[in-house]
Structures are given as structure tokens and as C-alpha cells.
Amino acid sequence: MAANASFATTLTILFSLLFAVTAEDPYIFFNWNVTYGDIYPLGVRQQGILIDGKFPGPDIHSVTNDNLVINIFNNLDEPFLLSWNGVQQRRNSYVDGVYGTTCPIPPGKNYTYMLQVKDQIGSFYYFPSLAFHKAAGGFGGIRILSRPRIPVPFPDPAGDYTVLIGDWYKSNHTDLKAKLDSGRKLPLPDGILINGRGTGATLNVEQGKTYRLRISNVGLQHSLNFRIQNHKMKVVEVEGTHTLQTTFSSLDVHVGQSYSVLVTADQPAQDYYVVVSSRFTSTVLTTTGVLRYSGSSGGVSGPIPGGPTIQIDWSLNQARAIRTNLTASGPRPNPQGSYHYGMINTTRTIRLASSAGQVNGKQRYAVNSVSFKPADTPLKLADYFKIDGVYRVGSVQSQPTGGGIYLDTSVLQADYRTFVEIVFENPENIVQTWHLDGYSFWVVGMDGGKWSPDSRNEYNLRDALARCTVQVYPSSWTAIYIALDNVGMWNLRSEFWARQYLGQQLYLRVYTTSTSLRDEFPIPKNALLCGRASGRSTRPL
């Protein structure tokens, strides 16, 4: 009797613990099969990367703090990795899905990502990070909804659409990669896609209702302008931050960025053009889709609505107008503005200047003169197993050197729990976009010319937008503030994908001597091991 009572008590405790965990942080399971398949986005047959037979891949729908268990079967003939643009991987850079942190999934094998969308909301996307796979597909939308009791600063929309836009080539990704490997630049893309289609993508609406569009630029290099004929768009969220609800007739979405807008179907019931066109290009690429009202009596009519083309000031002014809604809740019920970033002294200023040039007769791109060269072992694994010689801390300087471009595995160290300023400097005549994994940062300033300490007088220290991907205009600078509260090895990269591939990236090593689980999770038990980490053990099951 006593033994039975003890056993029953133990079961009760176990079920109570299980219920407590699952009730608070649900698990969502995905099994994805990655294959090649024929796609025709611009009317020409290409070899695309499909996820469960889909191009683009399926959306991930989740709620703040959900645990995502994503089992990837790699049926390609080459190694493969997915990364999660904007998902912060709190204390867990091992599953970030870039080569500096995660071993590739070998052909014919599988790997299960276990990640949590911890303390996040918003619109993001996933994409393949190795080789030049992004030019073949393999991307899809990620949406993280607020928990039911957390208020959202606008009524529930009648519908919620993922809208993936991006420039596209008719050439297969293998041909594009071979061109880059030979030291040449890529030409102008051949077209623009909306949800994987060069034309004919359709969004269905009912008159009088309001819809949320989650727009992500998943392309390779170009800023794009998004607009809908005769309709206004109200920006409400940017990469996890609720914004002041500002209305625009068109919206610049720079490569790698994500926005949520509300669109009200307040026009006569017919079809309207959805237009996406390239920005800051000598030849303007344009594609159209359709906003189709229920009961529409005919197709689209009238001229395709025009948008901005090369105007820098227009884009800069729009960027400055999009600011944080300080009264809105974020992933937690306290107001997002309760963290007064503008009242905290920065402990360090890091200036990062981009450059382009030739190394050994081949095109390369660099940050502070260093063009990133992948190591033979993921950097995070080298740290965990204490493997010397994989990289050098400080292999890239925290200020521009002004010297010529050279190759190295660039790693910049920063201390855990410091508050730093990063200034992106763009001396070139293109619009650049920079993304930092593992974080959201405050975009405190952007302007033309050269940055100097006096530029801080113009910073927005009250309601700057917090996001993870930011543009830098030609011959201009952009400054961000960031609280380095997430230990790990984090990829900081150009989202211009040929530049990233040819070296315009580095890793920010946010370091602490602490071994507490409160600061960083241990290596996953199922972590793949490669390079000089091959044959080692992760940790006991």
C-alpha cells in the first residue's frame, strides 16, 4: 500500500510538472522534406529548392514562447542549413543555422532544430544560409503572435497574409554561385517575385474589411517598393516592434527587412494592382499581383500605379517617420517603451565600414578591410570544444583601418551585458542592408555624409524603432544602440547576398566567463559535429 501510494504521488508530481511546462510553453512539431524540383517563377524552368514540395516553403505560425521542433530531411545532393531571420535564439546560438554556429546537414541526413521564440512577437522569415541556395528558394514566412491576454494595439484583422517579395534570376543558383566563385559580379536580376510568382499572385479580400499583410523582402540584393492601387497602407509592426500607426501610399522594404501593414478594402468591389518595383536601380524592374475583392466583376484596369525610383530623400524621410509605439505592449504586458535606451550610457562605439575590391584577381567585399573566410569548423563549436587555431578573437578591428582588403575569419569580441553603439558606414553608391542575428537593436540615427561624434546630437533617444535589419543609404551612415544581453556567436552580415557570400560579414562573439544556464544553454545533445569537432561527444543524453 505504501509503495503504491508513493508511486501514485510520484506520477502526480511528474504529470503536474509536465502540465506546467506544456501549459506555459507549448511545443509545435514540423517535419520538412527538402528537395530539388522544377519551378517556373519567370516562365523559365529552373531547379528550385522546395520544402514539402512547396515554393516558397510553408509558413511557421507560432505564439510568443512556443517551442518549435523542426525536423529537416535534406534530400539535396549537397549540405544544407536553414536560418531564422529575426528569431533571437535566446541563449542558444548553436541552432542559429549559419555556418559559424551550426554544422550543415549532410545530403541524405536529417537534423532537428529545437528553438524557442522566447519573448518575441512579429513578422520574420526563414531561408537557406549555405552556398547560394537562397537564389533557389527554400524560404518561407514566420509569424509570432502575441499571447491571448497580451493586448495588441489594433483590432483583429479579417485576414492575415504572408507576402514574400524579392528580386530573382532566371539562372539556376549553381550558375550564379559559379560566377561568384570565378571572381565576377552578378548582373541585374531578371525580375521580381511576389510569393514565388513573377505575375498573378492574388490576395483575396471582402469589401469593408481590414487585412494584415506581413511583407518580407527575401530577395538577393535590391530594395523594393510595395504599393496597392487606390489603397493606403498603415504600418503597425516592424520585425517585432509595434509602431506608431503611420499611413503610406507605398512602402520601401529593403532587402532582408519585414513589415506588417493594415490594408482596408474600402474601394469598389473589383480587382486592383499589387505592385512591387526595384529602387535605386538604373533599370526599374516591376511586377504586379492582384488584390481581388469578393464579387469582383472584372480584372484590373487603368495604369499601373507608379512609385519612387531613385529618390534617396523620400526613402530616408519615410524611414525616419516609422517609430516605436511607446504605449503598446510587446511580448510582455509592460509597455515596450519602459526600457529607456536613451538614458543609458554606451560603453563602446564600434564603427563598421564596407568596402569592395579585388583579392588575387577576384571580386571580394569586406568589413573594416577584412573579407570573411569561412573556417574549417563552426566557430561556436570551436569555442565549446576549446579547439585552438580555428579563428582569432579580434581578427577584425572595431574601427575602419583604411587599408586594402584581405581574407580572414573575422570575429569581433564584445562583453556580455554591455550597452554599445554600432555605426555602419557606407562610402559606396548603393543602398546597403545589415542584419544581426540574436538581437533587436534601436536605430537611433541615419544621415548622409560621414559620421562623427557630433552626429549623436541628432539621434532619436525617445522612440527609435527596434528591429534586426537596417538600411544604410549611399555615402551615408546608420547608427544603432544595442544591449548585449544574449551570449553567443552571432552573425552580422550584409543582406546583399552576393556581398555576404564574398566576405561582407563577421561574427560578434558576445562573451562571458559564466557557465550558468541562466546565461547560456549547453550545446544541444543532438548537435551535428563537423570539421575539427568531428568524433567528439556533445553531452550525456
Short mmCIF file of C-alpha atoms in Angstrom, two decimals, residues 146-386:
data_model
loop_
_atom_site.label_atom_id
_atom_site.label_comp_id
_atom_site.label_asym_id
_atom_site.label_seq_id
_atom_site.Cartn_x
_atom_site.Cartn_y
_atom_site.Cartn_z
CA SER A 146 1.05 37.72 -29.06
CA ARG A 147 -0.25 35.55 -26.25
CA PRO A 148 -4.06 35.79 -25.89
CA ARG A 149 -4.06 38.04 -22.81
CA ILE A 150 -1.48 40.48 -24.17
CA PRO A 151 -3.24 43.41 -25.89
CA VAL A 152 -2.41 44.25 -29.50
CA PRO A 153 -2.79 47.93 -30.49
CA PHE A 154 -5.25 47.31 -33.34
CA PRO A 155 -8.39 45.18 -33.85
CA ASP A 156 -8.02 41.62 -35.11
CA PRO A 157 -7.83 41.77 -38.91
CA ALA A 158 -10.22 39.82 -41.10
CA GLY A 159 -7.25 38.02 -42.64
CA ASP A 160 -3.51 37.71 -42.23
CA TYR A 161 -1.34 37.24 -45.33
CA THR A 162 2.35 36.47 -45.73
CA VAL A 163 3.73 38.43 -48.70
CA LEU A 164 7.26 37.41 -49.72
CA ILE A 165 8.80 39.74 -52.29
CA GLY A 166 12.25 39.63 -53.83
CA ASP A 167 14.37 40.03 -56.94
CA TRP A 168 15.03 36.87 -58.95
CA TYR A 169 17.30 35.40 -61.62
CA LYS A 170 16.36 33.01 -64.40
CA SER A 171 19.74 31.30 -63.94
CA ASN A 172 19.99 28.37 -61.57
CA HIS A 173 21.63 29.05 -58.21
CA THR A 174 24.55 26.80 -59.17
CA ASP A 175 25.36 29.00 -62.17
CA LEU A 176 25.15 32.17 -60.05
CA LYS A 177 27.43 30.64 -57.43
CA ALA A 178 29.93 29.57 -60.10
CA LYS A 179 30.01 33.14 -61.41
CA LEU A 180 30.79 34.48 -57.94
CA ASP A 181 33.37 31.76 -57.30
CA SER A 182 35.16 32.76 -60.51
CA GLY A 183 35.51 36.30 -59.21
CA ARG A 184 32.80 38.04 -61.23
CA LYS A 185 29.88 40.21 -60.14
CA LEU A 186 26.24 39.31 -60.68
CA PRO A 187 24.26 41.17 -63.35
CA LEU A 188 20.94 42.91 -62.78
CA PRO A 189 18.26 40.37 -61.75
CA ASP A 190 15.74 39.26 -64.36
CA GLY A 191 12.58 40.05 -62.44
CA ILE A 192 10.73 40.34 -59.15
CA LEU A 193 8.56 37.74 -57.44
CA ILE A 194 5.53 38.03 -55.17
CA ASN A 195 5.05 34.80 -53.23
CA GLY A 196 7.12 32.87 -55.75
CA ARG A 197 5.33 34.19 -58.82
CA GLY A 198 6.56 36.63 -61.43
CA THR A 199 2.97 37.59 -62.14
CA GLY A 200 -0.51 36.68 -60.97
CA ALA A 201 -0.08 36.45 -57.20
CA THR A 202 -3.51 37.15 -55.68
CA LEU A 203 -4.74 38.44 -52.32
CA ASN A 204 -8.47 37.95 -51.72
CA VAL A 205 -10.43 40.47 -49.65
CA GLU A 206 -14.01 41.41 -48.80
CA GLN A 207 -15.26 44.94 -49.08
CA GLY A 208 -15.19 46.91 -45.84
CA LYS A 209 -12.81 44.58 -44.01
CA THR A 210 -9.24 45.20 -42.90
CA TYR A 211 -6.35 42.79 -43.57
CA ARG A 212 -2.82 42.40 -42.25
CA LEU A 213 -0.05 41.90 -44.79
CA ARG A 214 3.31 40.65 -43.47
CA ILE A 215 5.73 41.82 -46.15
CA SER A 216 9.29 40.46 -46.23
CA ASN A 217 11.96 41.19 -48.83
CA VAL A 218 13.57 37.76 -49.23
CA GLY A 219 15.46 38.76 -52.37
CA LEU A 220 19.15 38.80 -53.11
CA GLN A 221 20.17 42.42 -53.44
CA HIS A 222 17.60 45.11 -54.24
CA SER A 223 15.46 47.39 -52.14
CA LEU A 224 11.85 47.15 -53.29
CA ASN A 225 8.83 49.45 -53.17
CA PHE A 226 5.44 47.89 -52.36
CA ARG A 227 2.08 49.53 -53.17
CA ILE A 228 -1.55 48.70 -53.92
CA GLN A 229 -3.58 50.60 -56.48
CA ASN A 230 -6.01 53.08 -54.85
CA HIS A 231 -5.30 51.77 -51.34
CA LYS A 232 -3.38 53.10 -48.34
CA MET A 233 -1.21 51.03 -46.00
CA LYS A 234 -0.91 51.57 -42.26
CA VAL A 235 2.41 50.32 -40.84
CA VAL A 236 1.74 48.62 -37.47
CA GLU A 237 4.72 46.34 -36.78
CA VAL A 238 8.34 46.06 -37.91
CA GLU A 239 10.41 42.98 -37.05
CA GLY A 240 8.87 42.52 -33.63
CA THR A 241 8.10 46.13 -32.68
CA HIS A 242 4.63 47.71 -32.69
CA THR A 243 4.93 51.07 -34.41
CA LEU A 244 3.09 54.34 -34.40
CA GLN A 245 0.36 53.69 -36.95
CA THR A 246 1.60 55.76 -39.87
CA THR A 247 -0.16 55.64 -43.25
CA PHE A 248 1.68 55.47 -46.57
CA SER A 249 0.66 55.04 -50.20
CA SER A 250 3.81 52.97 -50.85
CA LEU A 251 6.47 51.39 -48.67
CA ASP A 252 10.19 50.79 -49.18
CA VAL A 253 11.20 47.34 -47.98
CA HIS A 254 14.96 46.95 -48.13
CA VAL A 255 16.48 43.53 -48.72
CA GLY A 256 16.16 41.32 -45.65
CA GLN A 257 13.53 43.51 -43.94
CA SER A 258 9.99 42.67 -42.75
CA TYR A 259 6.97 44.93 -42.17
CA SER A 260 3.34 44.44 -41.14
CA VAL A 261 0.75 46.75 -42.68
CA LEU A 262 -3.02 47.01 -42.39
CA VAL A 263 -4.98 47.48 -45.60
CA THR A 264 -8.70 48.25 -45.57
CA ALA A 265 -10.75 47.12 -48.56
CA ASP A 266 -12.58 50.46 -48.85
CA GLN A 267 -12.83 50.71 -52.65
CA PRO A 268 -15.49 49.48 -55.14
CA ALA A 269 -15.52 45.68 -55.45
CA GLN A 270 -13.15 44.96 -58.32
CA ASP A 271 -9.53 43.94 -58.92
CA TYR A 272 -6.60 46.24 -58.10
CA TYR A 273 -2.91 46.06 -58.91
CA VAL A 274 -0.45 45.00 -56.24
CA VAL A 275 2.85 46.46 -57.45
CA VAL A 276 6.45 45.75 -56.45
CA SER A 277 9.28 47.63 -58.15
CA SER A 278 13.02 47.96 -57.64
CA ARG A 279 14.53 51.03 -56.00
CA PHE A 280 17.79 52.81 -56.78
CA THR A 281 18.42 50.83 -59.98
CA SER A 282 19.24 52.20 -63.44
CA THR A 283 16.64 49.86 -64.94
CA VAL A 284 13.44 49.68 -62.88
CA LEU A 285 12.15 46.14 -62.51
CA THR A 286 8.40 45.86 -61.86
CA THR A 287 5.98 43.04 -61.22
CA THR A 288 2.29 43.00 -60.39
CA GLY A 289 -0.16 40.86 -58.47
CA VAL A 290 -3.86 41.33 -57.78
CA LEU A 291 -5.89 42.49 -54.80
CA ARG A 292 -9.20 40.79 -55.59
CA TYR A 293 -12.45 41.82 -53.93
CA SER A 294 -15.11 39.21 -53.31
CA GLY A 295 -17.70 39.63 -56.05
CA SER A 296 -15.29 41.46 -58.35
CA SER A 297 -16.84 41.92 -61.76
CA GLY A 298 -13.69 42.32 -63.77
CA GLY A 299 -9.93 42.34 -63.97
CA VAL A 300 -7.50 45.11 -63.13
CA SER A 301 -7.82 48.31 -65.12
CA GLY A 302 -6.05 51.60 -65.55
CA PRO A 303 -2.33 52.31 -65.49
CA ILE A 304 -0.05 50.51 -63.07
CA PRO A 305 0.46 52.96 -60.21
CA GLY A 306 3.91 54.49 -60.22
CA GLY A 307 6.22 54.70 -57.24
CA PRO A 308 9.52 56.21 -56.22
CA THR A 309 12.55 55.08 -58.22
CA ILE A 310 15.92 56.61 -57.28
CA GLN A 311 14.87 59.22 -54.69
CA ILE A 312 17.03 58.78 -51.60
CA ASP A 313 15.43 61.59 -49.56
CA TRP A 314 11.96 60.08 -50.00
CA SER A 315 13.14 56.77 -48.56
CA LEU A 316 15.14 58.38 -45.76
CA ASN A 317 12.20 60.51 -44.66
CA GLN A 318 9.90 57.50 -44.65
CA ALA A 319 12.37 55.52 -42.54
CA ARG A 320 12.59 58.34 -40.01
CA ALA A 321 8.79 58.55 -39.81
CA ILE A 322 8.41 54.92 -38.69
CA ARG A 323 8.83 54.92 -34.90
CA THR A 324 8.06 52.76 -31.90
CA ASN A 325 4.60 52.88 -30.30
CA LEU A 326 5.63 53.50 -26.68
CA THR A 327 2.13 52.77 -25.32
CA ALA A 328 1.78 49.34 -26.94
CA SER A 329 2.59 46.03 -25.28
CA GLY A 330 5.25 43.82 -26.76
CA PRO A 331 5.66 40.12 -25.98
CA ARG A 332 5.04 41.02 -22.33
CA PRO A 333 2.31 43.23 -20.86
CA ASN A 334 4.65 46.05 -19.84
CA PRO A 335 4.97 48.86 -22.41
CA GLN A 336 7.78 48.49 -24.89
CA GLY A 337 8.96 51.98 -24.03
CA SER A 338 9.63 51.16 -20.38
CA TYR A 339 13.24 50.30 -21.23
CA HIS A 340 14.71 53.80 -21.60
CA TYR A 341 17.54 53.07 -24.02
CA GLY A 342 18.17 56.78 -24.48
CA MET A 343 19.13 57.23 -20.83
CA ILE A 344 21.82 54.52 -20.77
CA ASN A 345 25.45 55.41 -21.38
CA THR A 346 27.11 53.37 -24.08
CA THR A 347 30.30 51.60 -23.07
CA ARG A 348 31.80 51.24 -26.52
CA THR A 349 31.48 52.55 -30.08
CA ILE A 350 32.07 50.13 -32.96
CA ARG A 351 32.38 51.61 -36.46
CA LEU A 352 31.95 49.22 -39.38
CA ALA A 353 32.80 50.41 -42.89
CA SER A 354 32.00 48.42 -46.01
CA SER A 355 34.30 48.17 -49.00
CA ALA A 356 34.60 46.36 -52.31
CA GLY A 357 37.70 45.35 -54.24
CA GLN A 358 39.84 42.61 -55.70
CA VAL A 359 41.80 39.96 -53.84
CA ASN A 360 44.02 37.72 -56.00
CA GLY A 361 42.18 38.97 -59.08
CA LYS A 362 38.73 38.06 -57.75
CA GLN A 363 35.87 40.23 -56.55
CA ARG A 364 35.57 40.42 -52.77
CA TYR A 365 33.67 42.52 -50.22
CA ALA A 366 34.79 43.46 -46.73
CA VAL A 367 34.01 44.99 -43.34
CA ASN A 368 36.81 47.17 -41.93
CA SER A 369 39.05 45.78 -44.70
CA VAL A 370 38.50 42.12 -43.69
CA SER A 371 36.74 39.82 -46.15
CA PHE A 372 35.29 36.89 -44.22
CA LYS A 373 36.76 33.47 -44.95
CA PRO A 374 34.79 30.52 -43.52
CA ALA A 375 36.77 28.38 -41.08
CA ASP A 376 37.02 24.60 -41.30
CA THR A 377 34.90 24.25 -38.13
CA PRO A 378 31.88 26.25 -36.92
CA LEU A 379 33.20 28.95 -34.60
CA LYS A 380 30.72 28.17 -31.84
CA LEU A 381 31.82 24.53 -31.76
CA ALA A 382 35.46 25.61 -31.65
CA ASP A 383 34.59 27.65 -28.56
CA TYR A 384 32.71 24.81 -26.87
CA PHE A 385 35.38 22.17 -27.50
CA LYS A 386 38.24 24.65 -26.96
#
